[in-house]
XYZ file of C-alpha atoms in Angstrom:
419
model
C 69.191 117.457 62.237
C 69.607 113.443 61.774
C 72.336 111.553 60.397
C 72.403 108.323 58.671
C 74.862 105.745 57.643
C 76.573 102.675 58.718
C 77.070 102.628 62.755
C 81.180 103.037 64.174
C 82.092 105.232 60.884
C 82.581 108.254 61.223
C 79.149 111.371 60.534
C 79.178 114.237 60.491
C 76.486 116.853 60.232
C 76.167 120.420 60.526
C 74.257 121.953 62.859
C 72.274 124.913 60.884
C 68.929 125.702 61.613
C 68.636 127.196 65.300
C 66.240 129.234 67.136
C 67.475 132.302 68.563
C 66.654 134.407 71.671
C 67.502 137.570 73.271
C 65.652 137.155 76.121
C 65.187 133.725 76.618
C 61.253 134.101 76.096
C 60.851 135.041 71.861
C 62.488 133.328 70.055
C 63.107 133.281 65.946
C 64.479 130.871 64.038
C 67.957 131.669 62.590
C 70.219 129.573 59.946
C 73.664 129.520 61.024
C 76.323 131.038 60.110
C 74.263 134.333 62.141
C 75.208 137.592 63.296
C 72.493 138.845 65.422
C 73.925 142.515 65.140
C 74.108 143.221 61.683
C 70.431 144.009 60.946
C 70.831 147.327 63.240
C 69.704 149.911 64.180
C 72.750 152.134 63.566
C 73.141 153.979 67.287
C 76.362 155.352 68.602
C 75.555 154.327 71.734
C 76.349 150.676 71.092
C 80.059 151.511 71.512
C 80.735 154.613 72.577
C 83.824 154.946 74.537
C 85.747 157.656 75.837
C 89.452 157.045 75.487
C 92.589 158.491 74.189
C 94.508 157.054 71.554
C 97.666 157.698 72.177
C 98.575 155.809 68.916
C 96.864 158.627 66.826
C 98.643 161.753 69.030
C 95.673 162.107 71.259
C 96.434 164.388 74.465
C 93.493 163.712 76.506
C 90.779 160.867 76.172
C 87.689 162.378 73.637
C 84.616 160.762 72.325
C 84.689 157.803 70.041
C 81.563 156.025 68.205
C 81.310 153.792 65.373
C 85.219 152.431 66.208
C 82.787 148.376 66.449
C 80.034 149.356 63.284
C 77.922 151.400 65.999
C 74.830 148.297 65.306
C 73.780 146.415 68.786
C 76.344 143.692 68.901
C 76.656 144.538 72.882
C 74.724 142.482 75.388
C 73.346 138.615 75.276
C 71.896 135.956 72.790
C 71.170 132.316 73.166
C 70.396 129.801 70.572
C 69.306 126.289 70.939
C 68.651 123.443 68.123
C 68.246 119.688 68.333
C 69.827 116.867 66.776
C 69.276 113.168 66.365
C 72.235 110.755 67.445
C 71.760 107.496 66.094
C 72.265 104.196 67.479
C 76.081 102.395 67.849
C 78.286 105.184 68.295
C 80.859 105.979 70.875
C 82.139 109.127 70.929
C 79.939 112.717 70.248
C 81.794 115.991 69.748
C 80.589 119.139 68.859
C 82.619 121.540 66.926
C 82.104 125.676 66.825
C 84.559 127.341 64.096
C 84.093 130.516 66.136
C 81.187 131.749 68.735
C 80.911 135.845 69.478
C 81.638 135.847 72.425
C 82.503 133.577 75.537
C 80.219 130.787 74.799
C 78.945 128.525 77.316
C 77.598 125.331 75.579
C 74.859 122.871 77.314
C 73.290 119.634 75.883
C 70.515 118.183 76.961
C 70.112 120.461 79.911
C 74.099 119.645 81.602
C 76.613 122.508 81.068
C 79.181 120.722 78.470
C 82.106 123.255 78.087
C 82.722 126.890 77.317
C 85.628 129.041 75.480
C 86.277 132.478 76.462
C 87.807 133.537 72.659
C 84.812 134.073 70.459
C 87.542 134.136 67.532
C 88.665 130.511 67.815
C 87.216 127.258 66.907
C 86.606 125.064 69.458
C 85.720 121.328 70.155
C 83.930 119.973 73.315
C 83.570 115.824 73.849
C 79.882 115.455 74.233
C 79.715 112.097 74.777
C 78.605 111.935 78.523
C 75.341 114.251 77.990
C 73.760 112.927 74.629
C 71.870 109.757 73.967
C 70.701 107.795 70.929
C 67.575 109.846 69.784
C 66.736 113.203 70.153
C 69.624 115.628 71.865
C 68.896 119.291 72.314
C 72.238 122.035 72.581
C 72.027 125.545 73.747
C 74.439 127.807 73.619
C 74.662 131.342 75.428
C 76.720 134.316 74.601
C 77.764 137.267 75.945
C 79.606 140.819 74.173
C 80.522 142.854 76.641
C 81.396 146.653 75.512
C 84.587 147.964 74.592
C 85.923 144.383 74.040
C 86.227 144.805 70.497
C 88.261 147.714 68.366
C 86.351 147.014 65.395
C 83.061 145.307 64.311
C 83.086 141.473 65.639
C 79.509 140.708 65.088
C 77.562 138.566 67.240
C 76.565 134.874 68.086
C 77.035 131.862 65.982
C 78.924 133.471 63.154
C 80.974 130.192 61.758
C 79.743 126.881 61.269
C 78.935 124.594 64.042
C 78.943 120.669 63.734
C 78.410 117.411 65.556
C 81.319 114.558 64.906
C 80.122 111.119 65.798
C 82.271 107.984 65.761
C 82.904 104.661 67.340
C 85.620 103.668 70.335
C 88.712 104.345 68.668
C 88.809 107.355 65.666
C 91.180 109.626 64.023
C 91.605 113.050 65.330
C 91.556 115.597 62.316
C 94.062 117.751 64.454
C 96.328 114.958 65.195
C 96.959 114.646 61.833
C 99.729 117.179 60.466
C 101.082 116.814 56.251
C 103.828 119.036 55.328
C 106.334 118.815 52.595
C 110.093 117.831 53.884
C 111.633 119.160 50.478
C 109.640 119.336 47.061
C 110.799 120.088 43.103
C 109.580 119.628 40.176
C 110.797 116.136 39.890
C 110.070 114.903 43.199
C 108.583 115.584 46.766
C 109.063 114.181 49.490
C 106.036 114.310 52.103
C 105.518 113.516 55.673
C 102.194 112.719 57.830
C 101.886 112.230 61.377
C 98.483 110.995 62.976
C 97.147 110.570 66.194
C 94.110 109.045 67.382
C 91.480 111.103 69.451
C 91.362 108.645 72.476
C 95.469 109.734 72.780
C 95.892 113.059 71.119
C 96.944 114.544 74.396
C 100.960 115.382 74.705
C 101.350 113.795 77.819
C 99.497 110.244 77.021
C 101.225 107.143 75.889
C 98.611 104.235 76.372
C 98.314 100.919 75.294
C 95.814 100.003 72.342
C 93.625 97.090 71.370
C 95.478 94.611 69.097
C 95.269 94.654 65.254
C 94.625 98.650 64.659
C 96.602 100.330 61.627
C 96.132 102.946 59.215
C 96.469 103.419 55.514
C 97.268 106.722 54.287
C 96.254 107.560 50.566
C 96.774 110.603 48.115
C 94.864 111.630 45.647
C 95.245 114.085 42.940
C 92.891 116.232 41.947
C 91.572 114.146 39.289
C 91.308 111.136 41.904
C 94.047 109.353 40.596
C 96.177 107.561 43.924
C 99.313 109.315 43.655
C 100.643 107.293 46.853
C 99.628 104.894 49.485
C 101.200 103.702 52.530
C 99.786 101.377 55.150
C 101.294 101.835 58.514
C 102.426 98.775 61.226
C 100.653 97.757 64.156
C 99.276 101.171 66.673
C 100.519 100.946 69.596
C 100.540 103.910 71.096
C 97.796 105.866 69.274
C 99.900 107.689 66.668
C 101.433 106.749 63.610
C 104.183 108.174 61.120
C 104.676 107.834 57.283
C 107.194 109.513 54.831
C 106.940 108.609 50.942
C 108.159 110.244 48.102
C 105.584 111.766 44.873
C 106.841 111.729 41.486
C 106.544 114.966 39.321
C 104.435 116.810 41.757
C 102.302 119.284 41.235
C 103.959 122.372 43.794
C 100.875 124.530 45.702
C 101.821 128.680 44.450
C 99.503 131.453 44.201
C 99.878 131.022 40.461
C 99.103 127.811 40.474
C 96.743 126.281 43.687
C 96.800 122.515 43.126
C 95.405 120.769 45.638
C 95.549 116.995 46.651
C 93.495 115.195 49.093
C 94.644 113.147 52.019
C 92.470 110.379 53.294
C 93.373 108.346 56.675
C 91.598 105.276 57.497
C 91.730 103.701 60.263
C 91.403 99.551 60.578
C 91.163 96.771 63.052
C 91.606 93.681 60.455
C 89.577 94.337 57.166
C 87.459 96.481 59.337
C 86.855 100.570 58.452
C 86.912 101.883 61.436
C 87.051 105.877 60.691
C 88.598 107.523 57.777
C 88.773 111.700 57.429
C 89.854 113.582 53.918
C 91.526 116.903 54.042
C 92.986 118.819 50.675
C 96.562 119.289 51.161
C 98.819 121.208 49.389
C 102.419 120.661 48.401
C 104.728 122.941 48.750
C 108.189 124.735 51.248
C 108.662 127.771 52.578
C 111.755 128.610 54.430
C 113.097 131.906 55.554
C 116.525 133.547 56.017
C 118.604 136.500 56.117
C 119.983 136.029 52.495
C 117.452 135.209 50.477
C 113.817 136.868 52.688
C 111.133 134.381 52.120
C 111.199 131.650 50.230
C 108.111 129.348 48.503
C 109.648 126.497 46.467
C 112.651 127.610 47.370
C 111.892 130.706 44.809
C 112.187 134.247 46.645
C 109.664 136.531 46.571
C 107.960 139.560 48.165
C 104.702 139.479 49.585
C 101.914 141.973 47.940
C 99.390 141.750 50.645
C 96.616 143.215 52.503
C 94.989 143.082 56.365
C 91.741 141.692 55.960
C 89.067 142.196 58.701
C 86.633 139.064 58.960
C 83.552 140.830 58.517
C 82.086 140.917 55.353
C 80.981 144.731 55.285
C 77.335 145.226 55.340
C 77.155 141.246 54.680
C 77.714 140.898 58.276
C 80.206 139.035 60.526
C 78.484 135.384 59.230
C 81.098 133.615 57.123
C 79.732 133.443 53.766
C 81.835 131.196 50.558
C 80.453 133.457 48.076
C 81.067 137.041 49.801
C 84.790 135.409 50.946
C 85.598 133.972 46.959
C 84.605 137.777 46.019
C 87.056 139.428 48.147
C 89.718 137.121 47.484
C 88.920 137.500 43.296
C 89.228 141.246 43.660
C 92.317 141.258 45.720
C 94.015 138.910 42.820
C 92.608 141.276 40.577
C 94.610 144.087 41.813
C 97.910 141.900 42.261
C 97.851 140.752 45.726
C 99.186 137.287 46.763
C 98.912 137.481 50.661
C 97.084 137.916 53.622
C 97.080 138.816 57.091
C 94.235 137.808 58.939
C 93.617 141.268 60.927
C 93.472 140.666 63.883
C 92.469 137.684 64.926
C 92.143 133.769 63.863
C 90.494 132.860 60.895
C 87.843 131.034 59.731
C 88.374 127.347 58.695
C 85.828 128.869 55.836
C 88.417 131.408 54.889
C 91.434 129.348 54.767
C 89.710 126.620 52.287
C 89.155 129.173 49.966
C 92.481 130.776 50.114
C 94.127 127.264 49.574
C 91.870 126.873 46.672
C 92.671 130.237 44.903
C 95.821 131.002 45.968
C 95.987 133.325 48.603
C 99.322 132.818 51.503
C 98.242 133.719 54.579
C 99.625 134.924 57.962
C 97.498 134.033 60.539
C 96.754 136.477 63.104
C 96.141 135.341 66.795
C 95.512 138.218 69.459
C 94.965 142.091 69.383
C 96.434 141.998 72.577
C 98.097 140.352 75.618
C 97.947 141.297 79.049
C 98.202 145.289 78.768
C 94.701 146.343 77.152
C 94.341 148.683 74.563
C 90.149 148.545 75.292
C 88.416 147.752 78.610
C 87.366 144.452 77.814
C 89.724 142.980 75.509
C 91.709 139.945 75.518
C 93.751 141.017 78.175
C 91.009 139.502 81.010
C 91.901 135.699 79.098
C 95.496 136.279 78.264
C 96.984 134.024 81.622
C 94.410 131.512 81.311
C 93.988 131.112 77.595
C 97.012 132.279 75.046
C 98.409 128.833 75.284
C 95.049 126.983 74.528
C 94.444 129.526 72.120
C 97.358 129.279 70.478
C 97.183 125.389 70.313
C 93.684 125.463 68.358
C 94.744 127.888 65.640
C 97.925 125.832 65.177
C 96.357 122.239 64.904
C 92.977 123.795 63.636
C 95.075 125.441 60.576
C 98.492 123.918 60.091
C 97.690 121.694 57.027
C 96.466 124.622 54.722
C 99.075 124.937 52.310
C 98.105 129.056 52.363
C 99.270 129.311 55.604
C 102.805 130.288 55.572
C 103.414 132.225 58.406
C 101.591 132.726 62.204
C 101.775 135.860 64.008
C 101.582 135.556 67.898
C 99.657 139.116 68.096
C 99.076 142.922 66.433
C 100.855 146.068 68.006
C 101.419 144.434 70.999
C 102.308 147.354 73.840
C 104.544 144.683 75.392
C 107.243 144.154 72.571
C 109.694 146.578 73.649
C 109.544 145.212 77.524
C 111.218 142.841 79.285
C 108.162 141.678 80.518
C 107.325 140.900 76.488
C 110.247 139.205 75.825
C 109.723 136.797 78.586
C-alpha cells in the first residue's frame, strides 16, 4: 500500500491485502478483514473439551463439541504485507481493531509490540523500525484450545491501519466530546484533547511555542454549527466548552450525527487535523427514575450479540453488521450488549448511525477461569490496559451508554471480587 499527500499532515491508509501462512512456507493471499477458520472443515475435534458445567446442573465433567463452531480456529497463522512510507514524516503507528489471538507484530524484520487480548484494538508506535520507502509488517498469531466459549474466529479479523504524521499530532484517543446538559433549545458540549507526544497520565512537558487548536462542528449537512480556537499549548492538551443552539439530540429514533474536526496549528500552519461523528446527547442514571437518555426514562429492549457474523465468519463486515442491526429494529429492539467481549470500532459506527445504545462488554472472565485458556492467564497483567483501550477507543460513540467490566463473573459474590 502507498500513501500520498502533502508531507507533516496527517495519512492514513489501511492495510488490506496480506499474504497469509500457516506454516510459514505457502502462503495465499488474503484481504483483510480474514478469518482463517471459517472455511472449515467442520470436526469436533477442534474444540472438544471435557468439562462440567456446573452452570447448566452438570454432576460430573462429560463431553462437549461444537461449544467454539467445531471449524479449525485452534493452532497458528502469520500474515505479512508491505507498505510504502513516504518522505517527511515523523511519527508511524500501526493500528489493529482486533487480532485473534495474542499477536506479536514485527516490521521490517525487529519485533515492534504484541497484545495478549485478541478482542481489543490496539496501537503500537512504529516509528523506530520503518523508513521512507518500502516497509514490510508481519504479524503472528496464536489460538490456543479451550480459550474461547464460543466461536472467536481467527487472525486479522478487524481492520488494520498505518497512521503517519509529523513531530507534534493529535491523538484520536486523547480527544473525548460529551454533552454537559442538552434540550431542545440548547446544548452545551465539552471537548478535551491531547496531543500524542503527551497523551500519557503522568506527562506534563513543555511544548514548542505558537501551537493551538481550533475545534469545529459540523452538522450533518456541513453547515459549522460552532467553532472555537483554543490559547497557546502548553502542556499538550487543550479544553473547550461552547454552547449549540437548537440541537439536534442523538436517540434511537432519531440518530443525528455531527462531526468534530480538530486541527492542530503552529502559526497559519496545518499541522494535523482528525474528524470523528459525534453525537449529542445525556444519559444519567438513578434510583428514581432507572435510566435516563435526554433526560426521558426508558427501558431498554435489547439483545446479546455475539461478534461473529454466523456462517459469514468472524471478519467484520458493514453490510452483514447494517443487516443485523435492521432486523433487530425491525423486531423493536433499541439496545445492545456486546456479548462478551469489546467491540468492533466497525460495529459501533454503525450503531451510532442507526440507532442502536450499546453496553460494551469487556471480559468473559477475570482471574478464576471458566475454560482452560481463557482470560484468566492475562487478567493481572492486562485488565487495566485492557480496560483503558475500550474506554478511549469507544467513549465518543454517542451509542455507547453504558460499559460492563465483565459477564458472569465467578468472583462477584467474593471478597476477593469486590476488591
Amino acid at each position: 500500500m502507498s500513501v500520498t499527500g502533502m508531507a507533516q499532515v496527517r495519512q492514513e491508509m489501511s492495510l488490506s491485502t496480506w499474504n497469509f501462512s500457516h506454516d510459514g512456507n505457502t502462503w495465499t493471499q488474503v484481504s483483510v478483514p480474514h478469518d482463517w477458520a471459517i472455511s472449515g472443515p467442520f470436526d469436533k475435534k477442534w474444540d472438544l473439551q471435557v468439562v462440567q458445567i456446573k452452570e447448566n446442573g452438570e454432576t460430573h465433567a462429560t463431553e462437549h463439541y461444537g461449544r467454539a463452531g467445531a471449524l479449525p480456529w485452534v493452532g497458528s497463522g502469520e500474515y505479512k504485507t508491505t507498505f510504502t512510507l513516504p518522505k517527511g514524516y515523523k511519527h508511524t503507528e500501526i493500528y489493529f481493531d482486533g487480532a485473534m489471538a495474542e499477536p506479536t507484530v514485527y516490521v521490517n524484520g525487529n519485533k515492534a509490540g504484541s497484545w495478549a487480548y485478541g478482542y481489543n484494538a490496539f496501537r503500537l508506535d512504529i516509528t523506530p523500525f520503518v523508513k521512507a520507502g518500502d516497509n514490510e509488517v508481519r504479524v503472528t498469531l496464536n489460538n490456543q484450545e479451550e480459550s474461547n466459549r464460543w466461536y472467536p474466529g481467527a487472525g486479522l479479523y478487524r481492520p488494520v491501519k498505518i497512521i503517519c504524521t509529523g513531530e507534534e499530532s493529535i491523538d484520536p484517543w486523547g480527544t473525548f466530546f460529551r454533552a454537559m446538559s442538552a434540550t431542545a433549545e440548547k446544548a452545551t458540549v465539552a471537548i478535551d484533547m491531547r496531543l500524542s507526544k503527551y497523551s500519557g497520565f503522568a506527562k506534563v512537558q513543555r511544548l514548542p511555542r505558537g501551537l493551538y487548536v481550533k475545534f469545529l462542528i459540523y452538522d450533518a449537512k456541513g453547515k459549522v454549527v460552532a467553532m472555537k480556537k483554543s490559547g497557546e499549548l502548553g502542556i499538550g492538551a487543550a479544553y473547550a466548552q461552547f454552547d449549540i443552539v437548537r440541537p439536534q439530540l442523538w436517540s434511537p429514533e432519531s440518530p443525528y450525527l455531527y462531526t468534530l474536526k480538530t486541527c492542530l496549528y503552529r502559526g497559519k500552519k496545518l499541522l494535523d487535523k482528525t474528524e470523528q461523528k459525534v453525537g449529542i446527547r445525556t444519559i444519567a442514571v438513578s434510583k428514581e427514575k432507572g435510566f435516563q437518555l435526554n433526560g426521558i426514562s426508558r427501558k431498554f429492549k435489547g439483545v446479546c450479540l455475539h461478534h461473529d457474523l454466523g456462517p459469514l465468519g468472524a471478519a467484520v463486515n458493514k453490510a452483514a453488521i447494517i443487516r443485523q442491526i435492521r432486523m433487530m429494529k425491525d423486531m423493536g429492539a433499541d439496545a445492545i450488549r456486546t456479548a462478551h467481549n469489546m467491540p468492533s470500532q466497525m460495529q459501533m459506527e454503525v450503531c451510532d448511525s442507526m440507532g442502536m445504545m450499546v453496553m460494551a462488554e469487556s471480559f468473559d472472565g477475570w482471574k478464576r477461569p471458566k475454560v482452560r485458556n481463557g482470560y484468566n492467564r492475562f487478567y493481572d497483567d492486562w485488565w487495566r490496559k485492557d480496560l483503558q483501550n475500550l474506554i478511549l477507543g469507544h467513549r465518543n460513540h454517542p451509542s455507547i451508554v453504558m460499559w460492563s467490566i465483565g459477564n458472569e463473573i465467578p468472583e462477584q459474590g467474593s471478597k476477593e471480587g469486590a476488591e
